[in-house]
Amino acid sequence: MVVGVDLIEIPRVGRMLTRYGDRFLERVFTPAEILYCRGRLAELAARFAAKEAVAKALGVGVRMMARDGIHWQDVEVIGDVRGKPHVRLYGRAAERAGELGLTEWAISLSHTREHAIAFVVAQ
């Protein structure tokens, strides 16, 4: 079993969105995540934290910070019909999970006005 957690300040994500706009959204989030979040900053921040938490659980960083890391869009977090988030892995993240024998993921997201947090467990 592996775990990963990440906490982020929501205003930080807001500053990136203001500064880089669609370029930021399209680099970090999948089209499905963008659609699901509908511009809600806290939802975007929680998914940003989720991507970091998954990278930590995989024992790598995000590609921009670690040569052997994963790409932002290699991790997708979408809520089901009841809003329960689910992790989907693609590309290097899926390969790394396979190397580690990780087939099941559980994730919890939460936020306040100022912070968003993501906690993942995989086995």
PDB file of C-alpha atoms in Angstrom:
ATOM      1  CA  MET A   1       0.000   0.000   0.000  1.00  0.00           C
ATOM      2  CA  VAL A   2       1.176   3.538  -0.783  1.00  0.00           C
ATOM      3  CA  VAL A   3      -0.204   6.921   0.215  1.00  0.00           C
ATOM      4  CA  GLY A   4       0.149  10.470  -1.019  1.00  0.00           C
ATOM      5  CA  VAL A   5      -1.158  13.782   0.271  1.00  0.00           C
ATOM      6  CA  ASP A   6      -0.957  17.356  -0.954  1.00  0.00           C
ATOM      7  CA  LEU A   7      -2.255  20.652   0.371  1.00  0.00           C
ATOM      8  CA  ILE A   8      -2.457  23.774  -1.773  1.00  0.00           C
ATOM      9  CA  GLU A   9      -3.555  27.356  -1.253  1.00  0.00           C
ATOM     10  CA  ILE A  10      -6.553  28.021  -3.483  1.00  0.00           C
ATOM     11  CA  PRO A  11      -5.474  31.633  -4.203  1.00  0.00           C
ATOM     12  CA  ARG A  12      -2.224  30.247  -5.671  1.00  0.00           C
ATOM     13  CA  VAL A  13      -4.219  28.326  -8.275  1.00  0.00           C
ATOM     14  CA  GLY A  14      -6.284  31.469  -8.846  1.00  0.00           C
ATOM     15  CA  ARG A  15      -3.131  33.474  -9.559  1.00  0.00           C
ATOM     16  CA  MET A  16      -1.938  30.867 -12.065  1.00  0.00           C
ATOM     17  CA  LEU A  17      -5.329  30.906 -13.752  1.00  0.00           C
ATOM     18  CA  THR A  18      -5.364  34.716 -13.910  1.00  0.00           C
ATOM     19  CA  ARG A  19      -1.821  34.876 -15.233  1.00  0.00           C
ATOM     20  CA  TYR A  20      -1.916  32.015 -17.759  1.00  0.00           C
ATOM     21  CA  GLY A  21      -5.645  31.477 -18.403  1.00  0.00           C
ATOM     22  CA  ASP A  22      -6.581  28.670 -20.771  1.00  0.00           C
ATOM     23  CA  ARG A  23      -2.929  27.775 -21.273  1.00  0.00           C
ATOM     24  CA  PHE A  24      -2.731  26.811 -17.581  1.00  0.00           C
ATOM     25  CA  LEU A  25      -6.009  24.879 -17.699  1.00  0.00           C
ATOM     26  CA  GLU A  26      -5.069  22.955 -20.841  1.00  0.00           C
ATOM     27  CA  ARG A  27      -1.597  22.093 -19.561  1.00  0.00           C
ATOM     28  CA  VAL A  28      -2.637  20.821 -16.145  1.00  0.00           C
ATOM     29  CA  PHE A  29      -6.182  19.489 -16.496  1.00  0.00           C
ATOM     30  CA  THR A  30      -7.822  17.042 -18.884  1.00  0.00           C
ATOM     31  CA  PRO A  31     -10.800  18.227 -20.948  1.00  0.00           C
ATOM     32  CA  ALA A  32     -13.076  16.110 -18.733  1.00  0.00           C
ATOM     33  CA  GLU A  33     -11.725  17.765 -15.573  1.00  0.00           C
ATOM     34  CA  ILE A  34     -12.164  21.240 -17.042  1.00  0.00           C
ATOM     35  CA  LEU A  35     -15.750  20.404 -17.962  1.00  0.00           C
ATOM     36  CA  TYR A  36     -16.472  18.806 -14.578  1.00  0.00           C
ATOM     37  CA  CYS A  37     -15.085  21.761 -12.585  1.00  0.00           C
ATOM     38  CA  ARG A  38     -16.851  24.430 -14.684  1.00  0.00           C
ATOM     39  CA  GLY A  39     -14.374  27.091 -13.572  1.00  0.00           C
ATOM     40  CA  ARG A  40     -14.928  26.489  -9.849  1.00  0.00           C
ATOM     41  CA  LEU A  41     -11.580  27.449  -8.391  1.00  0.00           C
ATOM     42  CA  ALA A  42     -11.787  25.217  -5.293  1.00  0.00           C
ATOM     43  CA  GLU A  43     -12.566  22.177  -7.484  1.00  0.00           C
ATOM     44  CA  LEU A  44      -9.619  22.946  -9.766  1.00  0.00           C
ATOM     45  CA  ALA A  45      -7.317  23.416  -6.767  1.00  0.00           C
ATOM     46  CA  ALA A  46      -8.417  20.105  -5.257  1.00  0.00           C
ATOM     47  CA  ARG A  47      -7.603  18.330  -8.524  1.00  0.00           C
ATOM     48  CA  PHE A  48      -4.244  20.109  -8.732  1.00  0.00           C
ATOM     49  CA  ALA A  49      -3.497  18.767  -5.231  1.00  0.00           C
ATOM     50  CA  ALA A  50      -4.737  15.322  -6.315  1.00  0.00           C
ATOM     51  CA  LYS A  51      -2.248  15.179  -9.180  1.00  0.00           C
ATOM     52  CA  GLU A  52       0.572  16.031  -6.755  1.00  0.00           C
ATOM     53  CA  ALA A  53      -0.679  13.465  -4.211  1.00  0.00           C
ATOM     54  CA  VAL A  54      -0.804  10.720  -6.855  1.00  0.00           C
ATOM     55  CA  ALA A  55       2.726  11.594  -7.999  1.00  0.00           C
ATOM     56  CA  LYS A  56       3.906  11.286  -4.397  1.00  0.00           C
ATOM     57  CA  ALA A  57       2.168   7.924  -4.015  1.00  0.00           C
ATOM     58  CA  LEU A  58       3.905   6.754  -7.184  1.00  0.00           C
ATOM     59  CA  GLY A  59       7.247   7.871  -5.739  1.00  0.00           C
ATOM     60  CA  VAL A  60       7.912  10.378  -8.507  1.00  0.00           C
ATOM     61  CA  GLY A  61       7.324  14.051  -9.058  1.00  0.00           C
ATOM     62  CA  VAL A  62       5.506  15.908 -11.750  1.00  0.00           C
ATOM     63  CA  ARG A  63       7.532  15.932 -14.994  1.00  0.00           C
ATOM     64  CA  MET A  64       8.320  19.645 -14.872  1.00  0.00           C
ATOM     65  CA  MET A  65      10.134  19.102 -11.561  1.00  0.00           C
ATOM     66  CA  ALA A  66      11.451  15.555 -11.952  1.00  0.00           C
ATOM     67  CA  ARG A  67      12.968  13.973 -15.051  1.00  0.00           C
ATOM     68  CA  ASP A  68      11.336  10.603 -14.351  1.00  0.00           C
ATOM     69  CA  GLY A  69       8.077  12.211 -13.250  1.00  0.00           C
ATOM     70  CA  ILE A  70       4.600  12.111 -14.672  1.00  0.00           C
ATOM     71  CA  HIS A  71       2.786  14.663 -16.808  1.00  0.00           C
ATOM     72  CA  TRP A  72      -0.054  16.661 -15.252  1.00  0.00           C
ATOM     73  CA  GLN A  73      -2.612  15.077 -17.557  1.00  0.00           C
ATOM     74  CA  ASP A  74      -1.407  11.550 -16.752  1.00  0.00           C
ATOM     75  CA  VAL A  75      -3.692  11.801 -13.706  1.00  0.00           C
ATOM     76  CA  GLU A  76      -7.397  12.533 -14.066  1.00  0.00           C
ATOM     77  CA  VAL A  77      -9.844  12.943 -11.187  1.00  0.00           C
ATOM     78  CA  ILE A  78     -13.535  12.959 -12.074  1.00  0.00           C
ATOM     79  CA  GLY A  79     -16.534  12.626  -9.796  1.00  0.00           C
ATOM     80  CA  ASP A  80     -19.139   9.955 -10.378  1.00  0.00           C
ATOM     81  CA  VAL A  81     -22.889  10.706 -10.520  1.00  0.00           C
ATOM     82  CA  ARG A  82     -22.883  11.245  -6.743  1.00  0.00           C
ATOM     83  CA  GLY A  83     -19.731  13.370  -6.821  1.00  0.00           C
ATOM     84  CA  LYS A  84     -17.373  10.716  -5.396  1.00  0.00           C
ATOM     85  CA  PRO A  85     -13.958  11.320  -7.007  1.00  0.00           C
ATOM     86  CA  HIS A  86     -12.189   8.570  -8.930  1.00  0.00           C
ATOM     87  CA  VAL A  87      -8.589   8.440 -10.149  1.00  0.00           C
ATOM     88  CA  ARG A  88      -7.772   7.486 -13.729  1.00  0.00           C
ATOM     89  CA  LEU A  89      -4.153   7.072 -14.800  1.00  0.00           C
ATOM     90  CA  TYR A  90      -2.667   7.439 -18.272  1.00  0.00           C
ATOM     91  CA  GLY A  91       0.781   7.448 -19.839  1.00  0.00           C
ATOM     92  CA  ARG A  92       3.757   7.422 -17.483  1.00  0.00           C
ATOM     93  CA  ALA A  93       1.528   7.408 -14.371  1.00  0.00           C
ATOM     94  CA  ALA A  94      -0.200   4.215 -15.541  1.00  0.00           C
ATOM     95  CA  GLU A  95       3.183   2.653 -16.371  1.00  0.00           C
ATOM     96  CA  ARG A  96       4.598   3.523 -12.951  1.00  0.00           C
ATOM     97  CA  ALA A  97       1.495   2.158 -11.185  1.00  0.00           C
ATOM     98  CA  GLY A  98       1.955  -1.064 -13.159  1.00  0.00           C
ATOM     99  CA  GLU A  99       5.611  -1.279 -12.130  1.00  0.00           C
ATOM    100  CA  LEU A 100       4.532  -0.969  -8.493  1.00  0.00           C
ATOM    101  CA  GLY A 101       1.618  -3.399  -8.873  1.00  0.00           C
ATOM    102  CA  LEU A 102      -0.926  -0.726  -7.936  1.00  0.00           C
ATOM    103  CA  THR A 103      -4.374  -1.499  -9.313  1.00  0.00           C
ATOM    104  CA  GLU A 104      -6.786   0.064  -6.824  1.00  0.00           C
ATOM    105  CA  TRP A 105      -6.950   3.762  -5.928  1.00  0.00           C
ATOM    106  CA  ALA A 106      -8.976   5.597  -3.312  1.00  0.00           C
ATOM    107  CA  ILE A 107      -8.992   9.384  -3.110  1.00  0.00           C
ATOM    108  CA  SER A 108     -10.493  11.983  -0.847  1.00  0.00           C
ATOM    109  CA  LEU A 109     -10.673  15.691  -1.695  1.00  0.00           C
ATOM    110  CA  SER A 110     -11.650  18.566   0.557  1.00  0.00           C
ATOM    111  CA  HIS A 111     -11.350  22.325   0.686  1.00  0.00           C
ATOM    112  CA  THR A 112     -11.955  25.412   2.756  1.00  0.00           C
ATOM    113  CA  ARG A 113     -12.036  28.957   1.418  1.00  0.00           C
ATOM    114  CA  GLU A 114      -8.242  29.097   1.490  1.00  0.00           C
ATOM    115  CA  HIS A 115      -6.926  25.534   1.085  1.00  0.00           C
ATOM    116  CA  ALA A 116      -7.582  22.376  -0.891  1.00  0.00           C
ATOM    117  CA  ILE A 117      -6.286  18.966   0.113  1.00  0.00           C
ATOM    118  CA  ALA A 118      -6.085  15.594  -1.588  1.00  0.00           C
ATOM    119  CA  PHE A 119      -5.286  12.262   0.047  1.00  0.00           C
ATOM    120  CA  VAL A 120      -4.772   9.077  -1.978  1.00  0.00           C
ATOM    121  CA  VAL A 121      -4.220   5.453  -1.065  1.00  0.00           C
ATOM    122  CA  ALA A 122      -3.309   2.794  -3.601  1.00  0.00           C
ATOM    123  CA  GLN A 123      -2.673  -0.923  -3.427  1.00  0.00           C
TER     124      GLN A 123
END
